[in-house]
Short mmCIF file of C-alpha atoms in Angstrom, two decimals:
data_model
loop_
_atom_site.label_atom_id
_atom_site.label_comp_id
_atom_site.label_asym_id
_atom_site.label_seq_id
_atom_site.Cartn_x
_atom_site.Cartn_y
_atom_site.Cartn_z
CA UNK X 1 111.07 123.16 85.33
CA UNK X 2 108.64 123.29 88.35
CA UNK X 3 106.31 125.41 86.40
CA UNK X 4 106.10 122.64 83.70
CA UNK X 5 105.40 120.20 86.48
CA UNK X 6 102.52 122.23 87.88
CA UNK X 7 101.17 122.73 84.28
CA UNK X 8 101.24 118.89 83.99
CA UNK X 9 99.28 118.63 87.17
CA UNK X 10 96.67 121.24 85.97
CA UNK X 11 96.61 119.48 82.58
CA UNK X 12 95.44 116.34 84.42
CA UNK X 13 92.48 118.29 85.79
CA UNK X 14 93.44 117.77 89.37
CA UNK X 15 93.43 121.32 90.70
CA UNK X 16 90.86 121.13 93.60
CA UNK X 17 92.39 121.32 97.04
CA UNK X 18 90.81 120.33 100.31
CA UNK X 19 92.55 120.30 103.53
CA UNK X 20 91.71 117.43 105.85
CA UNK X 21 89.83 118.41 108.91
CA UNK X 22 92.38 118.67 111.80
CA UNK X 23 89.71 117.22 114.24
CA UNK X 24 89.40 114.20 111.92
CA UNK X 25 93.16 113.66 111.68
CA UNK X 26 93.34 113.42 115.52
CA UNK X 27 90.69 110.72 115.80
CA UNK X 28 91.06 106.89 116.01
CA UNK X 29 93.45 106.65 113.10
CA UNK X 30 94.43 103.07 112.38
CA UNK X 31 91.89 101.66 114.91
CA UNK X 32 89.24 103.75 113.18
CA UNK X 33 89.96 102.20 109.82
CA UNK X 34 88.44 98.76 109.32
CA UNK X 35 90.29 96.76 106.68
CA UNK X 36 87.00 95.17 105.76
CA UNK X 37 85.03 98.28 105.48
CA UNK X 38 83.40 98.87 102.11
CA UNK X 39 84.86 101.79 100.26
CA UNK X 40 83.10 104.32 98.04
CA UNK X 41 83.92 107.26 95.92
CA UNK X 42 82.01 109.42 98.49
CA UNK X 43 83.89 108.02 101.41
CA UNK X 44 84.09 110.47 104.27
CA UNK X 45 87.33 112.47 104.72
CA UNK X 46 87.66 110.74 108.08
CA UNK X 47 88.13 107.40 106.27
CA UNK X 48 90.45 108.92 103.75
CA UNK X 49 92.59 110.80 106.37
CA UNK X 50 92.88 107.63 108.46
CA UNK X 51 94.23 105.78 105.44
CA UNK X 52 96.87 108.38 105.12
CA UNK X 53 97.84 108.09 108.68
CA UNK X 54 97.99 104.32 108.29
CA UNK X 55 100.50 104.63 105.55
CA UNK X 56 102.86 106.68 107.77
CA UNK X 57 102.38 104.87 111.02
CA UNK X 58 104.62 101.91 110.69
CA UNK X 59 107.14 100.98 113.35
CA UNK X 60 110.50 102.92 113.39
CA UNK X 61 112.54 101.47 110.51
CA UNK X 62 114.74 103.21 108.05
CA UNK X 63 112.79 105.52 105.79
CA UNK X 64 114.12 105.11 102.21
CA UNK X 65 112.02 107.91 100.95
CA UNK X 66 114.51 110.54 102.17
CA UNK X 67 117.26 112.27 100.06
CA UNK X 68 120.58 110.54 99.70
CA UNK X 69 123.71 111.30 97.94
CA UNK X 70 122.70 109.39 94.75
CA UNK X 71 119.87 111.82 94.16
CA UNK X 72 120.36 114.22 91.19
CA UNK X 73 119.72 117.83 91.51
CA UNK X 74 116.51 117.51 89.38
CA UNK X 75 115.25 114.84 91.98
CA UNK X 76 116.22 117.19 95.01
CA UNK X 77 114.51 120.12 93.41
CA UNK X 78 111.27 118.34 92.87
CA UNK X 79 111.35 116.71 96.19
CA UNK X 80 111.80 119.97 97.92
CA UNK X 81 108.97 121.64 95.89
CA UNK X 82 106.67 118.91 97.09
CA UNK X 83 107.80 119.20 100.60
CA UNK X 84 107.01 122.89 100.42
CA UNK X 85 103.49 122.02 99.27
CA UNK X 86 103.13 119.65 102.30
CA UNK X 87 103.34 122.61 104.65
CA UNK X 88 99.66 123.58 104.28
CA UNK X 89 98.46 119.98 104.29
CA UNK X 90 97.55 119.90 100.62
CA UNK X 91 100.17 117.15 100.07
CA UNK X 92 101.66 114.46 102.48
CA UNK X 93 104.89 112.88 102.32
CA UNK X 94 104.70 108.91 102.45
CA UNK X 95 107.56 107.16 104.06
CA UNK X 96 108.97 103.89 102.64
CA UNK X 97 110.48 101.04 104.24
CA UNK X 98 112.55 98.03 103.27
CA UNK X 99 110.01 95.40 104.29
CA UNK X 100 106.34 94.96 103.46
CA UNK X 101 105.70 94.23 107.32
CA UNK X 102 106.94 97.66 108.31
CA UNK X 103 104.11 99.21 106.31
CA UNK X 104 101.54 97.58 108.41
CA UNK X 105 100.42 98.75 111.75
CA UNK X 106 101.10 96.15 114.55
CA UNK X 107 97.29 95.97 115.30
CA UNK X 108 96.58 94.78 111.78
CA UNK X 109 99.45 92.19 111.27
CA UNK X 110 98.75 88.48 110.96
CA UNK X 111 100.90 86.08 112.91
CA UNK X 112 102.91 84.96 109.69
CA UNK X 113 103.61 88.57 108.82
CA UNK X 114 105.38 89.17 112.19
CA UNK X 115 107.72 86.31 111.49
CA UNK X 116 109.08 87.36 108.11
CA UNK X 117 112.45 88.79 108.67
CA UNK X 118 114.59 87.69 105.68
CA UNK X 119 112.43 89.18 102.91
CA UNK X 120 112.68 92.64 101.39
CA UNK X 121 110.19 94.87 99.62
CA UNK X 122 110.99 94.39 95.92
CA UNK X 123 111.35 97.95 95.18
CA UNK X 124 113.68 98.56 98.19
CA UNK X 125 115.91 95.54 98.08
CA UNK X 126 119.16 97.12 97.13
CA UNK X 127 121.76 97.83 99.90
CA UNK X 128 123.61 100.40 97.92
CA UNK X 129 121.91 103.79 97.40
CA UNK X 130 121.35 104.87 93.81
CA UNK X 131 121.74 101.48 92.12
CA UNK X 132 118.03 100.54 92.02
CA UNK X 133 114.72 102.26 92.74
CA UNK X 134 115.23 105.78 94.21
CA UNK X 135 111.86 107.23 94.71
CA UNK X 136 109.61 109.32 97.17
CA UNK X 137 105.89 109.50 97.08
CA UNK X 138 103.54 112.30 97.99
CA UNK X 139 99.84 111.94 98.56
CA UNK X 140 97.10 114.57 97.82
CA UNK X 141 94.29 113.14 99.98
CA UNK X 142 91.50 115.65 98.50
CA UNK X 143 92.33 114.63 94.98
CA UNK X 144 92.92 111.00 95.83
CA UNK X 145 95.96 111.30 93.93
CA UNK X 146 99.55 109.79 94.63
CA UNK X 147 102.64 111.00 92.76
CA UNK X 148 106.00 109.41 92.81
CA UNK X 149 109.36 111.07 92.00
CA UNK X 150 111.36 108.25 90.48
CA UNK X 151 114.94 108.16 89.54
CA UNK X 152 115.85 104.64 88.08
CA UNK X 153 119.37 103.55 88.87
CA UNK X 154 121.78 101.55 86.74
CA UNK X 155 120.73 98.15 88.04
CA UNK X 156 117.25 98.58 86.60
CA UNK X 157 118.44 98.22 82.99
CA UNK X 158 116.43 96.71 80.17
CA UNK X 159 117.47 98.06 76.71
CA UNK X 160 120.93 99.56 77.03
CA UNK X 161 120.86 102.89 78.95
CA UNK X 162 117.10 102.59 79.74
CA UNK X 163 114.86 101.33 82.41
CA UNK X 164 113.52 97.81 82.07
CA UNK X 165 109.80 97.69 81.37
CA UNK X 166 109.47 95.50 84.42
CA UNK X 167 110.95 98.21 86.57
CA UNK X 168 108.53 100.79 85.10
CA UNK X 169 105.66 98.41 85.75
CA UNK X 170 106.90 98.11 89.40
CA UNK X 171 107.13 101.79 90.18
CA UNK X 172 103.54 102.23 88.61
CA UNK X 173 102.16 99.31 90.57
CA UNK X 174 103.69 100.63 93.75
CA UNK X 175 102.45 104.19 93.20
CA UNK X 176 99.02 103.31 91.96
CA UNK X 177 98.83 100.76 94.69
CA UNK X 178 99.56 103.44 97.36
CA UNK X 179 96.78 105.45 95.99
CA UNK X 180 94.42 102.45 96.16
CA UNK X 181 95.60 101.83 99.69
CA UNK X 182 94.53 105.41 100.58
CA UNK X 183 90.85 104.76 99.66
CA UNK X 184 90.49 101.16 100.39
CA UNK X 185 93.11 99.95 103.07
CA UNK X 186 94.75 96.63 102.33
CA UNK X 187 94.43 95.99 98.57
CA UNK X 188 95.93 93.78 95.73
CA UNK X 189 96.54 94.23 92.01
CA UNK X 190 93.89 92.57 89.95
CA UNK X 191 94.93 94.10 86.60
CA UNK X 192 97.65 96.41 85.39
CA UNK X 193 97.70 97.54 81.84
CA UNK X 194 100.64 99.74 80.67
CA UNK X 195 101.20 101.52 77.45
CA UNK X 196 104.82 102.19 77.17
CA UNK X 197 105.31 105.44 75.09
CA UNK X 198 108.93 106.51 75.43
CA UNK X 199 111.70 104.63 77.34
CA UNK X 200 112.94 106.19 80.47
CA UNK X 201 116.72 106.88 80.51
CA UNK X 202 118.56 105.43 83.48
CA UNK X 203 119.48 108.25 85.91
CA UNK X 204 116.74 110.47 84.75
CA UNK X 205 113.95 111.70 87.03
CA UNK X 206 110.29 111.12 86.05
CA UNK X 207 106.97 111.87 87.72
CA UNK X 208 104.62 109.08 88.16
CA UNK X 209 101.19 110.53 88.79
CA UNK X 210 98.30 108.35 89.75
CA UNK X 211 94.71 108.87 90.78
CA UNK X 212 91.61 107.02 91.86
CA UNK X 213 89.01 107.12 89.10
CA UNK X 214 86.26 105.12 90.43
CA UNK X 215 85.29 102.82 93.39
CA UNK X 216 82.79 100.14 93.13
CA UNK X 217 82.33 98.01 96.29
CA UNK X 218 85.69 96.27 96.87
CA UNK X 219 87.00 97.35 93.43
CA UNK X 220 89.22 100.45 92.86
CA UNK X 221 89.77 101.68 89.46
CA UNK X 222 92.75 103.91 88.94
CA UNK X 223 94.95 105.49 86.13
CA UNK X 224 98.38 106.91 85.94
CA UNK X 225 100.92 108.74 83.63
CA UNK X 226 104.70 108.69 83.86
CA UNK X 227 106.20 111.96 82.49
CA UNK X 228 109.54 113.75 82.47
CA UNK X 229 109.79 116.38 85.11
CA UNK X 230 109.29 119.19 82.41
CA UNK X 231 106.08 117.45 81.43
CA UNK X 232 107.14 117.31 77.80
CA UNK X 233 107.74 113.58 77.54
CA UNK X 234 105.09 111.03 78.12
CA UNK X 235 106.88 107.81 79.22
CA UNK X 236 103.90 105.57 79.93
CA UNK X 237 100.28 105.52 80.55
CA UNK X 238 98.45 102.85 82.75
CA UNK X 239 95.14 101.83 84.08
CA UNK X 240 94.64 99.46 86.97
CA UNK X 241 92.06 97.52 89.03
CA UNK X 242 92.85 96.92 92.74
CA UNK X 243 90.81 94.63 94.97
CA UNK X 244 90.16 95.70 98.67
CA UNK X 245 91.34 92.73 100.80
CA UNK X 246 89.31 91.17 103.71
CA UNK X 247 91.88 90.31 106.34
CA UNK X 248 89.93 87.25 107.54
CA UNK X 249 90.48 85.51 104.23
CA UNK X 250 93.88 84.48 102.65
CA UNK X 251 95.10 86.30 99.73
CA UNK X 252 94.46 83.38 97.41
CA UNK X 253 90.82 83.00 98.54
CA UNK X 254 90.08 86.74 97.99
CA UNK X 255 91.75 86.72 94.51
CA UNK X 256 90.00 83.58 93.43
CA UNK X 257 86.53 85.01 94.32
CA UNK X 258 86.76 88.41 92.93
CA UNK A 1 104.33 66.74 88.41
CA UNK A 2 105.77 66.78 84.95
CA UNK A 3 102.63 64.92 83.59
CA UNK A 4 100.63 68.00 84.92
CA UNK A 5 103.10 70.30 83.13
CA UNK A 6 102.69 68.47 79.89
CA UNK A 7 98.91 68.51 80.34
CA UNK A 8 99.18 72.33 80.79
CA UNK A 9 101.10 72.49 77.61
CA UNK A 10 98.54 70.36 75.70
CA UNK A 11 95.82 72.39 77.23
CA UNK A 12 97.22 75.51 75.68
CA UNK A 13 96.98 73.80 72.24
CA UNK A 14 100.57 73.89 71.30
CA UNK A 15 101.41 70.37 70.56
CA UNK A 16 102.86 70.67 67.09
CA UNK A 17 106.56 69.92 66.87
CA UNK A 18 108.94 70.88 63.95
CA UNK A 19 112.48 70.59 64.20
CA UNK A 20 114.53 73.25 62.65
CA UNK A 21 116.37 72.34 59.44
CA UNK A 22 120.05 71.72 60.39
CA UNK A 23 121.14 73.30 57.16
CA UNK A 24 119.44 76.43 58.18
CA UNK A 25 120.85 76.52 61.46
CA UNK A 26 124.38 76.58 60.08
CA UNK A 27 123.86 79.37 57.70
CA UNK A 28 124.55 83.18 58.18
CA UNK A 29 123.02 83.31 61.65
CA UNK A 30 123.34 86.74 63.08
CA UNK A 31 124.36 88.28 59.84
CA UNK A 32 121.41 86.63 58.17
CA UNK A 33 119.06 88.46 60.42
CA UNK A 34 118.46 92.05 59.64
CA UNK A 35 117.02 93.89 62.60
CA UNK A 36 115.05 96.03 60.21
CA UNK A 37 113.49 92.98 58.32
CA UNK A 38 109.74 93.12 58.41
CA UNK A 39 108.46 90.02 60.34
CA UNK A 40 105.42 87.93 59.47
CA UNK A 41 103.57 84.89 60.96
CA UNK A 42 104.73 83.08 58.02
CA UNK A 43 108.32 83.96 58.50
CA UNK A 44 110.52 81.20 57.08
CA UNK A 45 112.31 78.85 59.52
CA UNK A 46 115.70 80.31 58.66
CA UNK A 47 114.66 83.63 60.11
CA UNK A 48 113.28 82.05 63.21
CA UNK A 49 116.22 79.82 63.74
CA UNK A 50 118.66 82.66 63.23
CA UNK A 51 116.88 84.50 65.97
CA UNK A 52 117.35 81.66 68.23
CA UNK A 53 121.01 81.57 67.55
CA UNK A 54 121.20 85.20 68.15
CA UNK A 55 119.75 84.82 71.60
CA UNK A 56 122.49 82.36 72.50
CA UNK A 57 125.46 83.89 70.65
CA UNK A 58 126.56 86.68 73.11
CA UNK A 59 130.17 87.07 74.30
CA UNK A 60 131.31 84.71 77.05
CA UNK A 61 129.80 86.09 80.27
CA UNK A 62 128.61 84.25 83.28
CA UNK A 63 125.40 82.45 82.33
CA UNK A 64 122.89 82.97 85.21
CA UNK A 65 120.36 80.54 83.75
CA UNK A 66 122.21 77.53 85.07
CA UNK A 67 121.30 75.52 88.27
CA UNK A 68 122.78 76.94 91.54
CA UNK A 69 122.30 75.92 95.17
CA UNK A 70 119.24 78.12 95.84
CA UNK A 71 117.18 76.17 93.26
CA UNK A 72 114.56 74.03 94.90
CA UNK A 73 114.04 70.42 94.06
CA UNK A 74 110.97 71.33 92.11
CA UNK A 75 112.96 73.86 90.12
CA UNK A 76 115.65 71.27 89.38
CA UNK A 77 113.29 68.64 88.33
CA UNK A 78 111.52 70.96 85.87
CA UNK A 79 114.76 72.29 84.50
CA UNK A 80 116.06 68.69 83.85
CA UNK A 81 112.90 67.78 82.28
CA UNK A 82 113.26 70.64 79.83
CA UNK A 83 116.98 69.93 79.23
CA UNK A 84 115.82 66.28 78.26
CA UNK A 85 113.45 67.88 75.69
CA UNK A 86 116.29 69.89 74.25
CA UNK A 87 118.14 66.83 73.00
CA UNK A 88 115.91 66.17 69.94
CA UNK A 89 115.89 70.02 69.22
CA UNK A 90 112.34 70.62 70.10
CA UNK A 91 113.31 72.98 72.78
CA UNK A 92 116.34 75.20 73.16
CA UNK A 93 117.75 76.39 76.45
CA UNK A 94 118.25 80.27 76.29
CA UNK A 95 121.29 81.59 78.32
CA UNK A 96 120.91 84.73 80.54
CA UNK A 97 123.52 87.28 81.34
CA UNK A 98 123.93 90.09 83.87
CA UNK A 99 123.99 92.88 81.33
CA UNK A 100 121.71 93.81 78.54
CA UNK A 101 124.86 94.31 76.24
CA UNK A 102 125.88 90.80 76.68
CA UNK A 103 122.78 89.57 74.91
CA UNK A 104 123.65 91.46 71.84
CA UNK A 105 126.07 90.19 69.19
CA UNK A 106 129.11 92.41 68.60
CA UNK A 107 128.17 93.08 65.11
CA UNK A 108 124.81 94.72 65.97
CA UNK A 109 125.99 96.80 68.94
CA UNK A 110 125.88 100.48 68.94
CA UNK A 111 128.81 102.54 70.17
CA UNK A 112 127.07 103.61 73.41
CA UNK A 113 126.17 100.10 74.07
CA UNK A 114 129.82 99.07 74.17
CA UNK A 115 130.62 101.59 76.73
CA UNK A 116 128.03 100.67 79.31
CA UNK A 117 129.77 98.69 82.04
CA UNK A 118 128.17 99.82 85.34
CA UNK A 119 124.68 98.79 84.53
CA UNK A 120 122.93 95.39 85.31
CA UNK A 121 119.99 93.78 83.63
CA UNK A 122 117.11 94.47 86.04
CA UNK A 123 116.18 90.76 86.33
CA UNK A 124 119.89 89.68 87.15
CA UNK A 125 120.95 92.42 89.44
CA UNK A 126 121.50 90.56 92.67
CA UNK A 127 124.84 89.40 93.60
CA UNK A 128 123.70 86.67 96.00
CA UNK A 129 122.05 83.64 94.44
CA UNK A 130 118.54 82.90 95.54
CA UNK A 131 117.55 86.28 96.73
CA UNK A 132 115.95 87.68 93.53
CA UNK A 133 114.89 86.33 90.27
CA UNK A 134 115.97 82.77 89.78
CA UNK A 135 114.85 81.65 86.37
CA UNK A 136 115.70 79.72 83.21
CA UNK A 137 114.08 79.97 79.87
CA UNK A 138 113.45 77.45 77.06
CA UNK A 139 112.41 78.22 73.59
CA UNK A 140 110.26 76.03 71.21
CA UNK A 141 111.05 77.51 67.76
CA UNK A 142 108.43 75.68 65.94
CA UNK A 143 105.66 76.71 68.31
CA UNK A 144 107.07 80.30 68.68
CA UNK A 145 106.73 79.78 72.30
CA UNK A 146 108.97 80.60 75.29
CA UNK A 147 108.59 79.20 78.80
CA UNK A 148 110.44 80.45 81.82
CA UNK A 149 110.90 78.42 85.10
CA UNK A 150 110.75 81.10 87.75
CA UNK A 151 111.47 80.81 91.49
CA UNK A 152 110.92 84.14 93.15
CA UNK A 153 113.40 84.95 96.00
CA UNK A 154 112.77 86.62 99.29
CA UNK A 155 113.88 89.98 97.95
CA UNK A 156 110.94 90.28 95.53
CA UNK A 157 108.28 90.64 98.17
CA UNK A 158 105.06 92.56 97.84
CA UNK A 159 102.51 91.38 100.22
CA UNK A 160 103.94 89.41 103.00
CA UNK A 161 105.15 86.06 101.66
CA UNK A 162 104.30 86.76 98.10
CA UNK A 163 105.95 87.99 95.08
CA UNK A 164 105.48 91.81 94.32
CA UNK A 165 103.19 92.48 91.23
CA UNK A 166 106.00 94.38 89.56
CA UNK A 167 108.34 91.28 89.97
CA UNK A 168 105.63 89.17 88.27
CA UNK A 169 105.36 91.87 85.48
CA UNK A 170 109.14 91.84 85.11
CA UNK A 171 109.38 88.01 84.57
CA UNK A 172 106.39 88.08 82.26
CA UNK A 173 107.87 91.11 80.29
CA UNK A 174 111.21 89.24 80.09
CA UNK A 175 109.76 85.84 78.96
CA UNK A 176 107.17 87.36 76.48
CA UNK A 177 109.83 89.75 75.34
CA UNK A 178 112.23 86.84 74.57
CA UNK A 179 109.56 85.25 72.48
CA UNK A 180 109.16 88.43 70.64
CA UNK A 181 112.82 88.71 69.88
CA UNK A 182 112.66 85.28 68.50
CA UNK A 183 110.40 86.39 65.60
CA UNK A 184 111.40 90.06 65.25
CA UNK A 185 114.92 90.60 66.41
CA UNK A 186 115.31 93.64 68.59
CA UNK A 187 112.04 94.70 69.99
CA UNK A 188 110.47 96.88 72.67
CA UNK A 189 107.41 96.56 74.83
CA UNK A 190 104.61 98.80 73.62
CA UNK A 191 101.79 97.45 75.80
CA UNK A 192 101.64 94.88 78.62
CA UNK A 193 98.41 93.94 80.35
CA UNK A 194 98.29 91.56 83.14
CA UNK A 195 95.48 89.99 85.11
CA UNK A 196 96.68 88.89 88.46
CA UNK A 197 94.70 85.78 89.54
CA UNK A 198 96.43 84.26 92.41
CA UNK A 199 99.52 85.63 94.33
CA UNK A 200 102.76 83.76 93.72
CA UNK A 201 104.27 82.45 97.10
CA UNK A 202 108.03 83.51 97.54
CA UNK A 203 110.13 80.40 97.05
CA UNK A 204 107.65 78.62 94.96
CA UNK A 205 108.17 77.55 91.33
CA UNK A 206 105.90 78.66 88.52
CA UNK A 207 106.04 78.19 84.76
CA UNK A 208 105.70 81.34 82.74
CA UNK A 209 104.31 80.19 79.30
CA UNK A 210 104.35 82.76 76.42
CA UNK A 211 103.65 82.45 72.79
CA UNK A 212 103.44 84.64 69.57
CA UNK A 213 99.73 85.06 68.56
CA UNK A 214 100.12 87.28 65.67
CA UNK A 215 102.54 89.54 63.70
CA UNK A 216 101.52 92.55 61.71
CA UNK A 217 104.48 94.36 60.13
CA UNK A 218 106.54 95.47 63.02
CA UNK A 219 103.94 94.56 65.62
CA UNK A 220 104.26 91.36 67.54
CA UNK A 221 101.16 90.37 69.59
CA UNK A 222 101.76 87.75 72.36
CA UNK A 223 100.04 86.17 75.19
CA UNK A 224 101.14 84.40 78.37
CA UNK A 225 100.06 82.41 81.37
CA UNK A 226 101.79 81.86 84.70
CA UNK A 227 100.92 78.67 86.44
CA UNK A 228 102.03 76.51 89.22
CA UNK A 229 104.15 73.56 88.04
CA UNK A 230 101.29 71.15 88.73
CA UNK A 231 99.27 73.22 86.45
CA UNK A 232 96.40 73.53 89.00
CA UNK A 233 96.90 77.25 89.88
CA UNK A 234 96.68 79.99 87.38
CA UNK A 235 98.64 82.91 88.88
CA UNK A 236 98.39 85.41 86.09
CA UNK A 237 97.49 85.90 82.44
CA UNK A 238 98.83 88.64 80.16
CA UNK A 239 98.76 89.91 76.72
CA UNK A 240 101.46 92.14 75.15
CA UNK A 241 102.35 94.10 72.07
CA UNK A 242 105.94 94.43 71.13
CA UNK A 243 107.34 96.68 68.40
CA UNK A 244 110.24 95.61 66.14
CA UNK A 245 113.17 98.15 66.39
CA UNK A 246 114.94 99.65 63.53
CA UNK A 247 118.55 99.97 64.77
CA UNK A 248 119.04 103.18 62.64
CA UNK A 249 116.62 105.13 64.73
CA UNK A 250 116.80 105.88 68.36
CA UNK A 251 114.47 103.99 70.87
CA UNK A 252 112.51 107.29 71.55
CA UNK A 253 112.05 107.98 67.68
CA UNK A 254 110.69 104.54 67.13
CA UNK A 255 108.26 104.50 70.06
CA UNK A 256 106.90 107.79 69.33
CA UNK A 257 106.18 106.98 65.64
CA UNK A 258 104.47 103.57 66.30
#
């Protein structure tokens, strides 16, 4: 099974591996990343690596991207394979929290964000493990690529026995968005176009594989494929445009002026 | 507020009103609609009206598309206005259940569908009112148009204080899908492309307004706008392609051969 997954990765033409410079990884980290800094496809590794650290530097909340008893053997096997690849720094596991605020470092939070307590991140809003979105993301910094191991639970149903198209859109948006965050800091979806090829059975495990295609100023163009873990079934393909946010403007202002 | 909503409707160029023939509405109904029948933009009113009846002819389960204490005054006002327009048959309220199976008439169910009990429709998977998707849909048969009054709850968060792009995709997919069901019976999303214009604040009320643009054989092309109820803010625009399903083939077979 894993061989097929690797074949899928190679098939996507993303075989180059570049380990981040350990000196860079120890520098300013979040403080070194300006949320208003322009991004470019030739962004230095320091910027990229700082973004990675940002993704994993939230306050101590429950990390939902860790195995639980609802995960199938296929999900566990894939997760352990990626963990193995994290050891040499090629991949990095991305934690996931139940609230949007928990993903933002204290130094970059706006006042209203600190006050939100009763909200939940959409993809982590279920109290019972296994019913909704079960997923874990891994980032490959050198390839500007984010993968998500996704096991849709029974509360994500659309057609009988299959994941709702909206739940597929959600996990794609989240994965591809994580990839955009990596190169551009705080971002927002401007366009998401999904071709649904084969429905995803509830309880199955799929690999959501996204990458940055191009960066133009504040625009980040990305693409994504959702495949079965044996690589044989293409469930969905997507393209997306994300806009880098300037924290001094409101979200509405920024999206209106794009 | 309602005047603005009507202005929005007129602005979309959908002012024609045609009441369904009462004789037609009393004929074969579900039995009269073959899920394999080709659909066309000139489909007779009987087919259209039968589809409407199909949407509302599920077994008796809890209807989630009725007002509850979490609905804001703005949501209630808009709901009551649409109810008023249902009285002359121009619009029809569409019920909504917690399970996909409950939306399918017994005569059209496949064996596996009858056995699914532990699943929940993605957009109705919350036990507590007000936390997730609060919505009600209304269909205008003569205009082949479906609107959805949507109040996103605090568990649908993406950016702090705003609805997740995936939740917006979900309500668009559901609304536009309901519109496709109306003209083609059982359908499946093949493509969904969304331009996000302005983020939707949690707790606000928006109008998701979808229509059928074209039907070519088994393909149904649709478009959609998501606006604030005063019509002043465009939150999102979308286009979609749905494929009419043939119940004798599996979903995978049909999507692979499209």
